[in-house]
XYZ file of C-alpha atoms in Angstrom:
321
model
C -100.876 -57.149 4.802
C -104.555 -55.930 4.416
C -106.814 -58.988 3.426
C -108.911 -58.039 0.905
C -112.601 -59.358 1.073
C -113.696 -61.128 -2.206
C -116.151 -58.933 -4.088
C -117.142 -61.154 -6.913
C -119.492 -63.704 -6.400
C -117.573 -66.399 -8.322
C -115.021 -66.014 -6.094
C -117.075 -66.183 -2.956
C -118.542 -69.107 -3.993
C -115.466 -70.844 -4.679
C -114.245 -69.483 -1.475
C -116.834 -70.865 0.403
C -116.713 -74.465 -1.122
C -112.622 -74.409 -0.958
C -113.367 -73.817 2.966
C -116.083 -76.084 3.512
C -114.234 -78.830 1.626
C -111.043 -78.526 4.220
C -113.068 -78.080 7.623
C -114.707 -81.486 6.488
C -111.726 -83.008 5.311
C -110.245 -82.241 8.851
C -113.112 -83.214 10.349
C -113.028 -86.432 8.911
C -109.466 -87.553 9.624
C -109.780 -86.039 13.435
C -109.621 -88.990 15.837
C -112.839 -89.686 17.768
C -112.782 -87.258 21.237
C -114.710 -87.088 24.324
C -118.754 -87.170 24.055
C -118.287 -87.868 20.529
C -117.395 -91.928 21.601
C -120.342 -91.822 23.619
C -122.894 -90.939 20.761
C -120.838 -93.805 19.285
C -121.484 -96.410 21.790
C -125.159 -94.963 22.326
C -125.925 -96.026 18.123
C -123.669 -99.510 18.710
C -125.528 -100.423 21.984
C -129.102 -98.837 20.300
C -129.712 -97.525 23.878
C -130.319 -94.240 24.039
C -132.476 -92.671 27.074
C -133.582 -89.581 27.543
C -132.019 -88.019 23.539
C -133.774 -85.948 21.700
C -135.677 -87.345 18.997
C -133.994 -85.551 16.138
C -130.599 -87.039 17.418
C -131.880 -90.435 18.029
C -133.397 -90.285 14.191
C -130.179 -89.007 12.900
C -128.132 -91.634 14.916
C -130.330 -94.430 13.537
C -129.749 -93.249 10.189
C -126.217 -92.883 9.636
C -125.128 -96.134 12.119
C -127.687 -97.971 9.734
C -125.496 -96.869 6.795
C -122.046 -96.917 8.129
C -121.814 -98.380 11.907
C -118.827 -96.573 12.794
C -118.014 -93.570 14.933
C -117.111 -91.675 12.058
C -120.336 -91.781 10.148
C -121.739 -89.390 13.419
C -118.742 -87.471 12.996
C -119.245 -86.838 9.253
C -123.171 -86.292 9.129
C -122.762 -83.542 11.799
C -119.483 -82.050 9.809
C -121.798 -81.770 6.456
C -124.907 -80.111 7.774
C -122.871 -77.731 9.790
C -121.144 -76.396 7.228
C -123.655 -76.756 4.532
C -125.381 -74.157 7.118
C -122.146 -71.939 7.706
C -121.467 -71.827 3.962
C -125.919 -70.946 3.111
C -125.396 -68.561 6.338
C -121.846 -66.860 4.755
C -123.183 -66.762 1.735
C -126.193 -64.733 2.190
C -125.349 -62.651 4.861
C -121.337 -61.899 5.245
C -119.640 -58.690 3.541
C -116.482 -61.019 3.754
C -116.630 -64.749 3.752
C -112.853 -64.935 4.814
C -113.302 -63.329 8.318
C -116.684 -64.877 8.914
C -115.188 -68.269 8.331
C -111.923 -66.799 10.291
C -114.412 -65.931 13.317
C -116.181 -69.182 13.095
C -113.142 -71.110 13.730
C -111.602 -69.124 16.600
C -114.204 -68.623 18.613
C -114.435 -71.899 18.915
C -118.094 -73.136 17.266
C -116.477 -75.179 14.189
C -114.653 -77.415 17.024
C -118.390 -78.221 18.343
C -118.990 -80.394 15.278
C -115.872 -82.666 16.733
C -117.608 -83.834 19.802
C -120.857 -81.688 20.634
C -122.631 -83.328 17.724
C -126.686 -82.702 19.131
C -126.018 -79.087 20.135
C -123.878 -78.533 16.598
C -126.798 -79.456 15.040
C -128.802 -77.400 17.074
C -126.676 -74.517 15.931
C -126.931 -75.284 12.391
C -130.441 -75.325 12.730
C -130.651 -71.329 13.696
C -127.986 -70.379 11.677
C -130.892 -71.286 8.925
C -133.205 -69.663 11.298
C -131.364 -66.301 10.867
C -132.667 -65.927 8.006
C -136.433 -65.579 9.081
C -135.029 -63.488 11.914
C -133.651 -60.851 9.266
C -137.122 -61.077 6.813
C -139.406 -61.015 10.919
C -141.176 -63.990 9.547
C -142.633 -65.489 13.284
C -143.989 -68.622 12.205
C -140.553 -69.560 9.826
C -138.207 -68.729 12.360
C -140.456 -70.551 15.349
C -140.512 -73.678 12.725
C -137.105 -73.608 12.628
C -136.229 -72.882 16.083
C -138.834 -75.614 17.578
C -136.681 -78.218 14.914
C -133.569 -77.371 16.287
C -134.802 -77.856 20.083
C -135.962 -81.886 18.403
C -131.872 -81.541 18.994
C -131.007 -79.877 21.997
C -133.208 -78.107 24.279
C -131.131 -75.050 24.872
C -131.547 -74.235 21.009
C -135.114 -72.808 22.739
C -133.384 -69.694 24.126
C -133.209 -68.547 20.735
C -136.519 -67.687 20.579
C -135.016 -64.508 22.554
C -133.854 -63.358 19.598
C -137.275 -62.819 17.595
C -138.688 -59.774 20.274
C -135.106 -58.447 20.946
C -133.829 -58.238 17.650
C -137.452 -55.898 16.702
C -136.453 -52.949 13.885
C -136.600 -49.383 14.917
C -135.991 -49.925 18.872
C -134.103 -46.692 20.416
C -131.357 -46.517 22.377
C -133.203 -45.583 25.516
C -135.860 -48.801 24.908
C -132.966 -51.045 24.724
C -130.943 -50.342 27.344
C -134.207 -49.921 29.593
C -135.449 -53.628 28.209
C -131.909 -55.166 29.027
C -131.486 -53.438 32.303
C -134.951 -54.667 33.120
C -133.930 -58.600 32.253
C -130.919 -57.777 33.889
C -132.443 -57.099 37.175
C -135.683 -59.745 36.747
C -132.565 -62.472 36.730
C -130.622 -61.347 39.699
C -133.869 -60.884 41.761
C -135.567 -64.402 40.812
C -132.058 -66.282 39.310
C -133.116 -69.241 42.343
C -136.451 -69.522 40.495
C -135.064 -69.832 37.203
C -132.568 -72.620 38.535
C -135.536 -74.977 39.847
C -137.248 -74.360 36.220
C -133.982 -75.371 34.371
C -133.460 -78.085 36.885
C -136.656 -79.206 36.048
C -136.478 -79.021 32.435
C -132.799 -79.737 31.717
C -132.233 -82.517 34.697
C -128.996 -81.700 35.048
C -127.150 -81.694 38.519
C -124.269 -80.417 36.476
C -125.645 -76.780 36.278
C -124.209 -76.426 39.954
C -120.141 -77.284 38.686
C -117.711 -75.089 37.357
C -117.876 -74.903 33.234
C -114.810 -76.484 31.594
C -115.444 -74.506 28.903
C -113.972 -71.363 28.345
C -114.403 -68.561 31.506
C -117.696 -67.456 31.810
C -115.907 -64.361 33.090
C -113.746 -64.125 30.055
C -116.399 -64.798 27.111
C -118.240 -61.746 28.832
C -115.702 -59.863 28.690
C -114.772 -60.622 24.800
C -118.778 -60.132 23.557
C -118.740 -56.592 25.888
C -116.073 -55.806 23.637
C -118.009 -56.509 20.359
C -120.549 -54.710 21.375
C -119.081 -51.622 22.275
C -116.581 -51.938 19.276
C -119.686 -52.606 16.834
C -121.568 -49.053 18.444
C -118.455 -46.802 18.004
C -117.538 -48.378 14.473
C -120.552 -49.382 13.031
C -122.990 -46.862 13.339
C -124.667 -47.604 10.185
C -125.737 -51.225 11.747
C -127.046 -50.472 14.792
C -130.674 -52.119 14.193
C -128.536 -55.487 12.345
C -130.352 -58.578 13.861
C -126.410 -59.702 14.189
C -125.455 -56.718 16.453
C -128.694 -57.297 18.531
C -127.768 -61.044 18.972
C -124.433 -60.165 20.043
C -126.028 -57.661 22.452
C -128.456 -60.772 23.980
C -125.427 -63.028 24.170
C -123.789 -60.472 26.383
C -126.592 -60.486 28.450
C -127.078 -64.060 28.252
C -123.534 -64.723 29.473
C -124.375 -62.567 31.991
C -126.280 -65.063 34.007
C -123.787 -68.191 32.564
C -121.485 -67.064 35.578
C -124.520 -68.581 37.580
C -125.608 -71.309 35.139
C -122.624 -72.752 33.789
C -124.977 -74.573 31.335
C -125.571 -70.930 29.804
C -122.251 -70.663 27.954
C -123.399 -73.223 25.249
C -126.896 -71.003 24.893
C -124.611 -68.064 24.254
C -123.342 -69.720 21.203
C -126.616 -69.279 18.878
C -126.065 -65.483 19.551
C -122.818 -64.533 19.603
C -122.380 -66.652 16.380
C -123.096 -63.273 14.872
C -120.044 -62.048 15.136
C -119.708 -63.924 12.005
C -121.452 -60.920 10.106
C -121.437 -57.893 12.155
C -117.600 -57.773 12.502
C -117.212 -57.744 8.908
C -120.189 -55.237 8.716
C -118.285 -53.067 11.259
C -115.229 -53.655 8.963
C -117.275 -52.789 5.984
C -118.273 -49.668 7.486
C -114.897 -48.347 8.135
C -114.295 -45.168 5.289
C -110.512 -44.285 5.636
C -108.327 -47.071 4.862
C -105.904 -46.201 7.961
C -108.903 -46.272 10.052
C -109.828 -49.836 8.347
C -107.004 -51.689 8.612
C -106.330 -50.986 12.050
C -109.538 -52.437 13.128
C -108.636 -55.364 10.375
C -105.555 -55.837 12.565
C -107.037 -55.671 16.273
C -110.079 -58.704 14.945
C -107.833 -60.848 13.313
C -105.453 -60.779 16.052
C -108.018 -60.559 18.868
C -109.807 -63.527 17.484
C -106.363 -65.782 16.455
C -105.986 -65.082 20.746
C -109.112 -66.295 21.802
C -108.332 -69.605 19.203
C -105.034 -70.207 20.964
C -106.542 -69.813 24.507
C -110.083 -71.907 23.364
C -107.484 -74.811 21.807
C -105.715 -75.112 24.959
C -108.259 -74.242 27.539
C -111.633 -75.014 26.171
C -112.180 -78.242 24.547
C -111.535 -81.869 25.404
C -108.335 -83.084 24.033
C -107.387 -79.803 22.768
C -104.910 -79.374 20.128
C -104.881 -83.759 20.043
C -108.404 -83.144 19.082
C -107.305 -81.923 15.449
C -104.593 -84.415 14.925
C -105.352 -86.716 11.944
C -106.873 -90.335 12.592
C -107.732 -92.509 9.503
C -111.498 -94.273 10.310
């Protein structure tokens, strides 16, 4: 059956809080899983090295109120998806495949154990916003605020020159093909800079995350799905995002670390698949791209459940606090 996106407003908002209510609610009763038990012991033990300052702040704050694991857990839920519901609300066609996207591909389950870099995210899903109006010193604000969370949230800064209106076809491809090459010829380079900055022998290992391989393969699909469907969108920040986290992931089959830096790009898919939906005149036409995203993404949620995050499904069976 064709799922109809809500027009009124009322009933977008109520969608939108209905949603946000239930993500939380499972968020909350989800036992505690992998890193998320070490932010734990980190705000028990008050040590915490090397964290980000936003973090530690945030830690302090909520242990100080309620000194249990699940007080990390549910300040990262809210301001998540107080910034998926502002970001849905102002920017998606249709709230129920943006919220549908933002589940399967996997971002909502960062909030379960990821917490700095699901900050991070929620961060530049605000920034957005000053990416859309080009407003420099906004979205640098915001950007720099995010990185008080987790470095990588820097990489978004990409977005601002790459995402600028009225770029042709020829420009683009000549700017990405460019990057393209610039990493291949000096990728050692770039590794002793991120080694450097990031201090993490880890960027040599193998991602336990989903494949590098196969996430480049999904967003090469977007893209080209978005240009024959969506012609009407072409110079959409979202589309251009989705375009940089192709290239992005690109290079994360060298730097494992990558694949998390995709994430504040290809979150886009949240708007320009439903713009590419939007777009779509016949109704035959319409619902059988409805069909292939809902079923492509529902795929990519089975594989990233079993595959791609600690505990997998386990991670989403209830657990009183």
């Amino acid at each position: 059956m064709l799922i109809r996106p809500m027009k009124t407003a009322k009933r977008r908002h109520v969608f939108i809080f209905v949603a946000s209510v239930q993500l939380f609610l499972i968020a909350f009763f989800s036992p505690i899983v992998s890193d998320a038990q070490m932010y734990a012991d980190w705000a028990r033990m008050n040590q915490y090295g090397n964290t980000n300052f936003g973090w530690k702040c945030l830690s302090k704050a909520m242990w100080a109120l309620w000194p249990n694991a699940k007080s990390l857990l549910c300040a990262v839920s809210v301001i998540s998806l107080y910034a998926v519901a502002h970001f849905v609300e102002k920017h998606s066609k249709d709230p129920f495949l943006s919220y549908f996207i933002y589940i399967c591909m996997g971002i909502w389950a960062y909030s379960f154990f990821v917490f700095r870099q699901a900050i991070a995210f929620a961060v530049c899903l605000v920034a957005y916003d000053y990416l859309v109006d080009r407003d420099l010193r906004k979205f640098t604000i915001m950007v720099l605020i995010a990185s008080l969370f987790h470095e990588t949230a820097l990489f978004f800064l990409l977005a601002y020159p790459f995402s600028v209106p009225q770029r042709n076809d020829r420009a683009k491809v000549c700017l990405e093909i460019v990057c393209t090459v610039v990493f291949l010829v000096f990728y050692r380079q770039l590794l002793s800079v991120m080694l450097s900055v990031f201090r993490n022998g880890w960027l040599y290992e193998i991602s336990e995350e989903v494949d590098g391989v196969g996430q480049l393969t999904i967003l090469v699909v977007m893209t080209v799905a978005c240009y024959l469907l969506d012609a009407g969108h072409r110079e959409s920040v979202f589309q251009k995002s989705i375009e940089l986290a192709g290239l992005l992931q690109l290079m994360s089959l060298h730097f494992p670390l990558m694949v998390r830096m995709v994430h504040y790009f290809d979150i886009a898919a949240m708007i320009a698949l439903p713009d590419m939906l939007e777009a779509q005149n016949e109704k035959r036409n319409k619902r059988v791209v409805q069909a292939i995203i809902y079923i492509s993404m529902l795929c990519i949620y089975i594989f990233s459940l079993n595959y791609g995050f600690p505990g997998g499904a386990a991670a989403y069976t209830p657990s009183l606090p």
